Amino acid sequence: MTPNEKTLIKFYTAFANADASTMCECYHSKIEFRDPAFGLLKEKDVCQMWKMLIEKSKGNIKIEFSDIKADEYVGSAQWIATYTFSKTNRKVVNVIRAQFQFKDGLIKKHTDDFDIWKWSKQAFGITGYLLGWTGFFQHKIQQQALLSLKKYKETKNAN
């Protein structure tokens, strides 16, 4: 097993244990993260996103990971998040393919890819089925996700 594969296993094991602090230890200080829900996040915003998602799940998120591969520079993994989407109280099973780039033994770039239409059908029901494939609806999802992160960061900074 390569050192970077060990880093990915540490990252996803921490995620499965709702340990955002340990997840963030796996990231380079100049981390860039991208996914269909949040778009591009950088540096501290990435860790804040994971902390927010773990806190919002209130312990009701199941993380499974597999197919971990990494060499000195790049890596990949498959993971599945099963949780209840807080806005609609609907169950979501999201299958995600992750790609990574490493620097100094840490994750420098993390890209999660998943079918946003499939996700929106689960999260929003008929509305997601009818509109989830549209750029308009996908943009609204991203706006909502970023607004949630902004509010979370304001709350944490106020405490």
mmCIF file of C-alpha atoms in Angstrom:
data_model
loop_
_atom_site.group_PDB
_atom_site.id
_atom_site.type_symbol
_atom_site.label_atom_id
_atom_site.label_comp_id
_atom_site.label_asym_id
_atom_site.label_seq_id
_atom_site.Cartn_x
_atom_site.Cartn_y
_atom_site.Cartn_z
ATOM 1 C CA MET A 1 0.000 0.000 0.000
ATOM 2 C CA THR A 2 1.378 3.417 -0.981
ATOM 3 C CA PRO A 3 1.607 6.320 1.493
ATOM 4 C CA ASN A 4 -1.070 8.212 -0.460
ATOM 5 C CA GLU A 5 -3.414 5.204 -0.345
ATOM 6 C CA LYS A 6 -2.944 5.243 3.431
ATOM 7 C CA THR A 7 -3.849 8.956 3.418
ATOM 8 C CA LEU A 8 -7.070 8.235 1.514
ATOM 9 C CA ILE A 9 -7.987 5.391 3.869
ATOM 10 C CA LYS A 10 -7.332 7.702 6.838
ATOM 11 C CA PHE A 11 -9.532 10.378 5.204
ATOM 12 C CA TYR A 12 -12.514 8.106 4.516
ATOM 13 C CA THR A 13 -12.212 6.232 7.818
ATOM 14 C CA ALA A 14 -12.358 9.603 9.593
ATOM 15 C CA PHE A 15 -15.384 10.557 7.474
ATOM 16 C CA ALA A 16 -17.127 7.282 8.374
ATOM 17 C CA ASN A 17 -16.410 8.120 12.038
ATOM 18 C CA ALA A 18 -17.734 11.708 11.657
ATOM 19 C CA ASP A 19 -14.266 13.092 12.441
ATOM 20 C CA ALA A 20 -13.879 16.209 10.302
ATOM 21 C CA SER A 21 -10.687 17.278 12.118
ATOM 22 C CA THR A 22 -8.849 14.117 11.078
ATOM 23 C CA MET A 23 -10.249 14.450 7.542
ATOM 24 C CA CYS A 24 -8.765 17.938 7.357
ATOM 25 C CA GLU A 25 -5.356 16.686 8.540
ATOM 26 C CA CYS A 26 -5.196 14.809 5.222
ATOM 27 C CA TYR A 27 -5.509 18.031 3.212
ATOM 28 C CA HIS A 28 -2.742 20.335 2.027
ATOM 29 C CA SER A 29 -3.145 23.957 3.207
ATOM 30 C CA LYS A 30 -3.813 24.964 -0.432
ATOM 31 C CA ILE A 31 -6.515 22.308 -0.964
ATOM 32 C CA GLU A 32 -8.948 22.751 -3.845
ATOM 33 C CA PHE A 33 -12.195 20.781 -3.752
ATOM 34 C CA ARG A 34 -14.860 20.536 -6.433
ATOM 35 C CA ASP A 35 -18.179 18.725 -6.668
ATOM 36 C CA PRO A 36 -21.547 19.237 -8.408
ATOM 37 C CA ALA A 37 -23.259 20.554 -5.253
ATOM 38 C CA PHE A 38 -20.734 23.131 -3.998
ATOM 39 C CA GLY A 39 -18.708 23.843 -7.125
ATOM 40 C CA LEU A 40 -15.159 24.946 -6.332
ATOM 41 C CA LEU A 41 -14.081 25.447 -2.717
ATOM 42 C CA LYS A 42 -10.581 26.350 -1.547
ATOM 43 C CA GLU A 43 -8.509 26.055 1.604
ATOM 44 C CA LYS A 44 -10.415 26.532 4.884
ATOM 45 C CA ASP A 45 -13.809 26.469 3.158
ATOM 46 C CA VAL A 46 -13.237 22.802 2.281
ATOM 47 C CA CYS A 47 -12.844 21.765 5.920
ATOM 48 C CA GLN A 48 -15.754 23.962 6.963
ATOM 49 C CA MET A 49 -17.930 22.184 4.383
ATOM 50 C CA TRP A 50 -17.084 18.735 5.804
ATOM 51 C CA LYS A 51 -17.647 19.959 9.377
ATOM 52 C CA MET A 52 -21.014 21.431 8.370
ATOM 53 C CA LEU A 53 -22.138 18.278 6.545
ATOM 54 C CA ILE A 54 -21.147 16.045 9.451
ATOM 55 C CA GLU A 55 -22.863 18.308 12.008
ATOM 56 C CA LYS A 56 -26.039 18.583 9.909
ATOM 57 C CA SER A 57 -26.214 14.797 9.586
ATOM 58 C CA LYS A 58 -26.459 14.499 13.398
ATOM 59 C CA GLY A 59 -24.779 11.098 13.254
ATOM 60 C CA ASN A 60 -27.188 9.794 10.607
ATOM 61 C CA ILE A 61 -24.768 9.484 7.721
ATOM 62 C CA LYS A 62 -23.241 6.236 6.584
ATOM 63 C CA ILE A 63 -19.999 6.398 4.592
ATOM 64 C CA GLU A 64 -18.698 3.402 2.683
ATOM 65 C CA PHE A 65 -15.547 3.547 0.574
ATOM 66 C CA SER A 66 -13.767 1.205 -1.800
ATOM 67 C CA ASP A 67 -11.456 0.974 -4.786
ATOM 68 C CA ILE A 68 -8.749 3.155 -3.192
ATOM 69 C CA LYS A 69 -5.834 3.643 -5.582
ATOM 70 C CA ALA A 70 -2.975 6.134 -5.417
ATOM 71 C CA ASP A 71 0.569 6.602 -6.569
ATOM 72 C CA GLU A 72 2.951 9.420 -5.722
ATOM 73 C CA TYR A 73 0.934 12.063 -7.597
ATOM 74 C CA VAL A 74 -2.688 11.031 -8.179
ATOM 75 C CA GLY A 75 -5.343 8.815 -6.666
ATOM 76 C CA SER A 76 -8.965 7.763 -6.837
ATOM 77 C CA ALA A 77 -11.676 6.211 -4.716
ATOM 78 C CA GLN A 78 -15.320 5.296 -4.856
ATOM 79 C CA TRP A 79 -17.543 6.150 -1.928
ATOM 80 C CA ILE A 80 -21.205 6.017 -1.040
ATOM 81 C CA ALA A 81 -22.950 8.426 1.312
ATOM 82 C CA THR A 82 -26.325 7.334 2.705
ATOM 83 C CA TYR A 83 -28.181 10.013 4.661
ATOM 84 C CA THR A 84 -31.407 11.958 5.051
ATOM 85 C CA PHE A 85 -31.405 15.244 3.130
ATOM 86 C CA SER A 86 -32.236 17.806 5.828
ATOM 87 C CA LYS A 87 -34.277 20.198 3.680
ATOM 88 C CA THR A 88 -36.811 17.565 2.542
ATOM 89 C CA ASN A 89 -36.261 14.730 5.041
ATOM 90 C CA ARG A 90 -35.786 12.328 2.105
ATOM 91 C CA LYS A 91 -33.292 9.457 2.049
ATOM 92 C CA VAL A 92 -30.356 9.827 -0.353
ATOM 93 C CA VAL A 93 -27.873 7.183 -1.453
ATOM 94 C CA ASN A 94 -25.177 9.070 -3.343
ATOM 95 C CA VAL A 95 -22.537 7.116 -5.274
ATOM 96 C CA ILE A 96 -19.442 9.254 -5.752
ATOM 97 C CA ARG A 97 -16.251 8.825 -7.754
ATOM 98 C CA ALA A 98 -13.364 10.815 -6.266
ATOM 99 C CA GLN A 99 -10.140 11.917 -7.953
ATOM 100 C CA PHE A 100 -7.144 13.252 -6.047
ATOM 101 C CA GLN A 101 -3.827 14.983 -6.591
ATOM 102 C CA PHE A 102 -1.174 14.925 -3.888
ATOM 103 C CA LYS A 103 1.585 17.265 -2.782
ATOM 104 C CA ASP A 104 3.939 16.777 0.169
ATOM 105 C CA GLY A 105 2.063 13.600 1.170
ATOM 106 C CA LEU A 106 -1.262 15.436 1.482
ATOM 107 C CA ILE A 107 -4.347 15.831 -0.708
ATOM 108 C CA LYS A 108 -3.889 19.021 -2.762
ATOM 109 C CA LYS A 109 -6.828 18.588 -5.134
ATOM 110 C CA HIS A 110 -10.027 16.611 -4.460
ATOM 111 C CA THR A 111 -12.765 16.275 -7.076
ATOM 112 C CA ASP A 112 -15.971 14.395 -6.292
ATOM 113 C CA ASP A 113 -18.179 13.498 -9.229
ATOM 114 C CA PHE A 114 -21.725 12.178 -9.016
ATOM 115 C CA ASP A 115 -24.941 12.256 -11.024
ATOM 116 C CA ILE A 116 -26.587 15.470 -9.806
ATOM 117 C CA TRP A 117 -29.898 14.558 -11.493
ATOM 118 C CA LYS A 118 -29.994 11.181 -9.727
ATOM 119 C CA TRP A 119 -29.129 12.954 -6.463
ATOM 120 C CA SER A 120 -31.821 15.621 -6.979
ATOM 121 C CA LYS A 121 -34.483 12.974 -7.712
ATOM 122 C CA GLN A 122 -33.724 11.374 -4.342
ATOM 123 C CA ALA A 123 -33.368 14.656 -2.428
ATOM 124 C CA PHE A 124 -36.318 16.541 -3.969
ATOM 125 C CA GLY A 125 -38.646 13.815 -5.275
ATOM 126 C CA ILE A 126 -40.832 14.742 -8.242
ATOM 127 C CA THR A 127 -39.399 18.271 -8.429
ATOM 128 C CA GLY A 128 -35.893 16.835 -8.732
ATOM 129 C CA TYR A 129 -37.110 14.332 -11.312
ATOM 130 C CA LEU A 130 -38.686 17.027 -13.467
ATOM 131 C CA LEU A 131 -36.092 19.777 -13.022
ATOM 132 C CA GLY A 132 -32.926 18.179 -11.633
ATOM 133 C CA TRP A 133 -31.387 17.713 -15.072
ATOM 134 C CA THR A 134 -31.635 21.434 -15.926
ATOM 135 C CA GLY A 135 -28.763 23.868 -15.550
ATOM 136 C CA PHE A 136 -31.153 26.254 -13.780
ATOM 137 C CA PHE A 137 -32.018 23.739 -11.045
ATOM 138 C CA GLN A 138 -28.407 22.602 -10.688
ATOM 139 C CA HIS A 139 -27.363 26.233 -10.260
ATOM 140 C CA LYS A 140 -30.028 26.652 -7.557
ATOM 141 C CA ILE A 141 -28.673 23.568 -5.745
ATOM 142 C CA GLN A 142 -25.180 25.075 -5.814
ATOM 143 C CA GLN A 143 -26.442 28.490 -4.625
ATOM 144 C CA GLN A 144 -28.260 26.818 -1.702
ATOM 145 C CA ALA A 145 -25.212 24.732 -0.773
ATOM 146 C CA LEU A 146 -22.933 27.784 -0.780
ATOM 147 C CA LEU A 147 -25.474 29.810 1.207
ATOM 148 C CA SER A 148 -25.652 27.029 3.818
ATOM 149 C CA LEU A 149 -21.858 27.041 4.059
ATOM 150 C CA LYS A 150 -21.778 30.832 4.380
ATOM 151 C CA LYS A 151 -24.350 30.761 7.216
ATOM 152 C CA TYR A 152 -22.500 27.909 8.929
ATOM 153 C CA LYS A 153 -19.203 29.819 8.814
ATOM 154 C CA GLU A 154 -20.882 32.962 10.194
ATOM 155 C CA THR A 155 -22.362 30.961 13.080
ATOM 156 C CA LYS A 156 -19.008 29.315 13.865
ATOM 157 C CA ASN A 157 -17.139 32.621 13.714
ATOM 158 C CA ALA A 158 -19.704 34.233 16.008
ATOM 159 C CA ASN A 159 -19.121 31.569 18.707
#
